Short mmCIF file of C-alpha atoms in Angstrom, two decimals:
data_model
loop_
_atom_site.label_atom_id
_atom_site.label_comp_id
_atom_site.label_asym_id
_atom_site.label_seq_id
_atom_site.Cartn_x
_atom_site.Cartn_y
_atom_site.Cartn_z
CA MET Q 208 -32.16 -26.42 -21.07
CA THR Q 209 -29.14 -25.33 -23.12
CA SER Q 210 -25.49 -25.54 -22.10
CA ALA Q 211 -25.32 -21.75 -21.96
CA THR Q 212 -28.27 -21.68 -19.55
CA ASN Q 213 -26.65 -24.30 -17.34
CA ASN Q 214 -23.42 -22.33 -17.26
CA SER Q 215 -25.32 -19.18 -16.35
CA ILE Q 216 -27.10 -20.91 -13.46
CA THR Q 217 -23.81 -22.38 -12.20
CA SER Q 218 -22.08 -19.01 -12.40
CA SER Q 219 -24.92 -17.33 -10.52
CA ALA Q 220 -24.81 -19.97 -7.78
CA GLU Q 221 -21.04 -19.57 -7.43
CA GLN Q 222 -21.37 -15.80 -7.14
CA GLN Q 223 -24.02 -16.16 -4.45
CA GLN Q 224 -21.82 -18.60 -2.55
CA ALA Q 225 -18.82 -16.25 -2.77
CA ALA Q 226 -20.97 -13.35 -1.55
CA LEU Q 227 -22.15 -15.45 1.41
CA TYR Q 228 -18.58 -16.41 2.37
CA GLN Q 229 -17.52 -12.77 2.16
CA LYS Q 230 -20.44 -11.69 4.34
CA ILE Q 231 -19.64 -14.30 7.01
CA PHE Q 232 -15.96 -13.43 6.95
CA LYS Q 233 -16.60 -9.69 7.14
CA LYS Q 234 -18.78 -10.12 10.23
CA ILE Q 235 -16.10 -12.18 11.98
CA TYR Q 236 -13.35 -9.76 10.98
CA GLU Q 237 -15.24 -6.74 12.26
CA GLY Q 238 -15.57 -8.47 15.63
CA LYS Q 239 -11.86 -9.36 15.75
CA ALA Q 240 -10.19 -6.25 14.35
CA GLY Q 241 -7.98 -4.61 16.95
CA THR Q 242 -8.85 -6.95 19.83
CA ASN Q 243 -5.40 -8.58 19.97
CA LYS Q 244 -3.34 -5.51 19.16
CA ASN Q 245 -1.68 -5.37 22.57
CA SER Q 246 -1.04 -9.07 23.05
CA TRP Q 247 2.55 -10.25 23.38
CA GLU Q 248 1.97 -12.78 20.59
CA TYR Q 249 1.02 -10.05 18.11
CA PHE Q 250 3.90 -7.89 19.29
CA SER Q 251 6.56 -10.60 19.05
CA LEU Q 252 5.32 -11.95 15.71
CA GLY Q 253 4.92 -8.40 14.42
CA LEU Q 254 8.55 -7.63 15.22
CA THR Q 255 9.51 -10.78 13.33
CA VAL Q 256 7.69 -9.52 10.24
CA TYR Q 257 9.22 -6.07 10.68
CA GLN Q 258 12.66 -7.68 10.77
CA TRP Q 259 11.91 -9.38 7.43
CA LEU Q 260 11.19 -6.00 5.92
CA THR Q 261 14.27 -4.27 7.36
CA GLU Q 262 16.43 -7.00 5.84
CA ASN Q 263 14.62 -7.45 2.51
CA ASP Q 264 12.81 -4.17 1.84
CA PRO Q 265 14.90 -1.47 3.58
CA VAL Q 266 13.71 1.32 1.28
CA TYR Q 267 10.21 0.74 2.63
CA THR Q 268 11.10 0.58 6.33
CA HIS Q 269 13.47 3.57 6.18
CA THR Q 270 10.54 5.89 5.51
CA LEU Q 271 8.18 4.58 8.19
CA VAL Q 272 7.75 4.57 11.94
CA LEU Q 273 7.98 1.14 13.55
CA GLU Q 274 4.59 1.52 15.24
CA ASP Q 275 2.91 2.28 11.88
CA VAL Q 276 4.37 -0.83 10.27
CA LEU Q 277 3.29 -2.95 13.22
CA ASP Q 278 -0.27 -1.62 13.00
CA ALA Q 279 -0.43 -2.62 9.33
CA VAL Q 280 0.99 -6.07 10.11
CA TYR Q 281 -1.52 -6.49 12.93
CA GLU Q 282 -4.30 -5.87 10.42
CA ILE Q 283 -3.09 -8.87 8.43
CA PHE Q 284 -2.91 -10.88 11.65
CA ASP Q 285 -6.54 -9.91 12.36
CA ILE Q 286 -7.49 -11.26 8.93
CA ILE Q 287 -5.70 -14.54 9.64
CA ILE Q 288 -7.32 -14.88 13.07
CA SER Q 289 -10.69 -14.28 11.42
CA ILE Q 290 -9.99 -17.04 8.88
CA LEU Q 291 -9.08 -19.41 11.70
CA GLU Q 292 -12.28 -18.61 13.58
CA MET Q 293 -14.41 -18.96 10.46
CA LEU Q 294 -12.93 -22.42 9.93
CA LYS Q 295 -13.33 -23.25 13.64
CA SER Q 296 -9.58 -23.55 14.20
CA ASN Q 297 -7.53 -22.41 17.19
CA SER Q 298 -6.09 -18.90 17.05
CA SER Q 299 -2.83 -20.28 18.46
CA LEU Q 300 -2.05 -21.41 14.89
CA LEU Q 301 -0.99 -17.84 14.14
CA ALA Q 302 2.47 -18.58 15.59
CA PRO Q 303 3.13 -21.61 13.33
CA ILE Q 304 1.83 -19.59 10.38
CA VAL Q 305 4.46 -16.90 10.96
CA TYR Q 306 7.06 -19.55 11.83
CA TYR Q 307 6.66 -21.27 8.45
CA SER Q 308 6.62 -17.91 6.71
CA ASN Q 309 9.89 -17.06 8.46
CA SER Q 310 11.46 -20.20 7.00
CA PHE Q 311 10.27 -19.17 3.54
CA VAL Q 312 11.58 -15.61 3.88
CA LYS Q 313 15.02 -16.84 4.92
CA ARG Q 314 15.33 -18.53 1.53
CA ALA Q 315 13.30 -16.36 -0.81
CA GLY Q 316 13.15 -12.89 0.78
CA ILE Q 317 10.04 -10.67 0.90
CA LYS Q 318 8.73 -7.25 -0.11
CA HIS Q 319 6.08 -5.34 1.80
CA ASN Q 320 3.45 -5.81 -0.92
CA GLN Q 321 3.93 -9.58 -0.79
CA LEU Q 322 3.17 -9.98 2.92
CA PHE Q 323 -0.53 -10.64 2.59
CA ASN Q 324 -0.05 -13.34 -0.05
CA LEU Q 325 2.73 -14.97 1.95
CA LEU Q 326 0.81 -15.13 5.23
CA LEU Q 327 -2.41 -16.20 3.53
CA THR Q 328 -0.58 -19.05 1.80
CA SER Q 329 1.09 -20.09 5.04
CA THR Q 330 -2.35 -20.08 6.69
CA ILE Q 331 -3.66 -22.52 4.09
CA VAL Q 332 -0.65 -24.83 4.48
CA THR Q 333 -0.76 -24.66 8.28
CA LEU Q 334 -4.47 -25.46 8.43
CA LYS Q 335 -4.05 -28.45 6.14
CA PHE Q 336 -1.18 -29.81 8.23
CA TRP Q 337 -2.31 -28.99 11.78
CA SER Q 338 -6.11 -29.12 11.69
CA GLU Q 339 -7.18 -32.67 10.99
CA SER Q 340 -10.82 -31.87 11.70
CA VAL Q 341 -10.91 -28.91 9.28
CA GLN Q 342 -11.56 -29.46 5.61
CA ILE Q 343 -9.77 -26.48 4.10
CA ARG Q 344 -10.62 -25.78 0.46
CA ASN Q 345 -8.60 -23.26 -1.51
CA ILE Q 346 -11.69 -22.19 -3.42
CA LEU Q 347 -13.29 -20.91 -0.20
CA LEU Q 348 -10.45 -18.47 0.43
CA ALA Q 349 -10.34 -17.63 -3.26
CA ASP Q 350 -14.00 -16.61 -2.99
CA ILE Q 351 -13.46 -14.52 0.14
CA PHE Q 352 -10.44 -12.60 -1.14
CA GLU Q 353 -11.36 -12.64 -4.82
CA PHE Q 354 -8.26 -14.52 -5.95
CA PRO Q 355 -8.34 -16.91 -8.91
CA VAL Q 356 -8.13 -20.32 -7.25
CA LYS Q 357 -5.37 -21.33 -9.67
CA ASP Q 358 -3.19 -18.52 -8.27
CA ILE Q 359 -3.70 -19.79 -4.72
CA ASN Q 360 -2.79 -23.32 -5.86
CA ILE Q 361 0.41 -21.99 -7.44
CA MET Q 362 1.31 -19.97 -4.32
CA GLU Q 363 0.77 -23.02 -2.13
CA LYS Q 364 3.10 -25.16 -4.27
CA ARG Q 365 5.79 -22.47 -4.31
CA PHE Q 366 5.51 -21.97 -0.58
CA LEU Q 367 5.89 -25.68 0.19
CA SER Q 368 8.86 -25.87 -2.13
CA GLY Q 369 10.36 -22.80 -0.46
CA ILE Q 370 10.30 -24.47 2.97
CA ASP Q 371 11.37 -27.87 1.60
CA TYR Q 372 8.01 -29.33 2.65
CA ASN Q 373 9.30 -29.24 6.24
CA LEU Q 374 6.25 -28.73 8.45
CA ASN Q 375 7.39 -30.64 11.55
CA ILE Q 376 7.85 -28.31 14.53
CA SER Q 377 7.55 -28.81 18.28
CA GLN Q 378 5.71 -26.71 20.85
CA ASN Q 379 9.09 -25.78 22.38
CA GLU Q 380 10.23 -24.38 19.05
CA ILE Q 381 7.07 -22.28 18.82
CA SER Q 382 7.49 -21.03 22.40
CA ASP Q 383 11.11 -20.05 21.73
CA PHE Q 384 10.04 -18.36 18.51
CA LEU Q 385 7.47 -16.24 20.36
CA ALA Q 386 9.99 -15.25 23.04
CA ARG Q 387 12.94 -14.72 20.72
CA PHE Q 388 13.25 -10.95 21.09
CA ASP Q 389 13.42 -10.65 24.85
CA LYS Q 390 12.34 -13.47 27.14
CA SER Q 391 12.50 -11.26 30.23
CA TYR Q 392 9.95 -8.88 28.70
CA HIS Q 393 7.80 -11.84 27.71
CA GLU Q 394 7.81 -13.14 31.29
CA ARG Q 395 6.95 -9.71 32.68
CA PHE Q 396 4.16 -9.31 30.13
CA GLN Q 397 2.58 -12.62 31.13
CA LYS Q 398 2.39 -11.50 34.76
CA LEU Q 399 0.52 -8.30 33.94
CA LYS Q 400 -3.26 -8.52 34.23
CA HIS Q 401 -4.38 -5.05 33.17
CA PHE Q 402 -4.56 -3.85 29.59
CA LYS Q 403 -2.94 -0.47 30.34
CA GLU Q 404 0.01 -2.13 32.05
CA GLN Q 405 0.52 -4.46 29.08
CA GLN Q 406 0.33 -1.54 26.66
CA ALA Q 407 2.86 0.44 28.71
CA LEU Q 408 5.31 -2.46 28.70
CA LEU Q 409 5.11 -2.85 24.91
CA THR Q 410 5.65 0.90 24.49
CA GLN Q 411 8.65 0.73 26.81
CA TYR Q 412 10.11 -2.15 24.81
CA ILE Q 413 9.80 -0.20 21.54
CA LYS Q 414 11.47 2.88 23.03
CA GLN Q 415 14.37 0.89 24.46
CA HIS Q 416 14.98 -0.96 21.19
CA LYS Q 417 14.37 1.95 18.83
CA ASN Q 418 17.81 1.83 17.27
CA GLN Q 419 17.53 -1.89 16.62
CA TYR Q 420 14.10 -1.91 14.98
CA SER Q 421 13.25 1.60 13.86
CA SER Q 422 14.49 3.90 11.15
CA LYS Q 423 13.90 7.56 10.20
CA LYS Q 424 10.71 8.96 11.60
CA GLN Q 425 8.48 10.49 8.95
CA LEU Q 426 5.04 10.99 10.40
CA SER Q 427 3.54 11.98 7.05
CA LYS Q 428 4.04 8.47 5.71
CA SER Q 429 1.61 5.59 6.11
CA ALA Q 430 2.03 1.81 6.23
CA ASN Q 431 -1.48 1.09 5.00
CA ASN Q 432 -0.31 -0.19 1.62
CA ILE Q 433 1.14 -3.28 3.28
CA THR Q 434 -2.31 -4.84 3.09
CA THR Q 435 -4.78 -4.96 0.25
CA THR Q 436 -7.96 -4.94 2.29
CA THR Q 437 -11.11 -3.25 1.03
CA ILE Q 438 -14.62 -3.04 2.46
CA ILE Q 439 -15.05 -6.77 1.91
CA ILE Q 440 -11.41 -7.53 2.77
CA SER Q 441 -10.56 -8.59 -0.76
CA ALA Q 442 -7.10 -9.03 -2.24
CA ASP Q 443 -5.81 -6.83 -5.04
CA THR Q 444 -3.53 -9.06 -7.07
CA GLN Q 445 -1.97 -6.06 -8.80
CA ASN Q 446 -0.59 -4.62 -5.57
CA CYS Q 447 -0.04 -7.93 -3.79
CA GLU Q 448 2.47 -9.81 -5.89
CA THR Q 449 2.53 -13.55 -6.31
CA TYR Q 450 5.94 -14.43 -4.95
#
């Protein structure tokens, strides 16, 4: 058997493996999409991401409605939650993922088309630090999102450098981070048991803080280009810059 034949067999096996990972991920994602949209965790973390954009990408946020931006951010959160489930990790890691990303943004800034890369990289770093039982391999996520694995390796190194390799955080810090916008609303939200009541409270919060978080309202605009998801939830490296 020639070297060329061996390479062909290896390449075919790798493609089949990537296709399998994508199929598994897609099934998980389809079951998760939209299920956490009205949770306080999504809402609080989503406002954090929105705040990044208002400070670092104001041209983008000035043309969009807050709710539209949050919906697009929630889609990325759904992708992250799906990754965590696929790797049998706790969904509560979403908060540390955004927490570390927040530390990075404070130093390096962010644009809307970099969000997916940033949060994906933070997911990789968080899993490696917090999930001792999970063997996270960059090539697996490279296969799912169709990134060159070398690009993911570079993003991981830059991310760690951007947060000074500081991954030590306490549960109290995470709790404060989740409740940072309005602890009284957080406490009220936790006491509500019905979905419609929770949704009404989040809507009320947005209306009361419109001047703080929202900009001009242009309903013809869309926030969909925040993410780079396709049918197989793949990443488009041309639209999603490597920060």
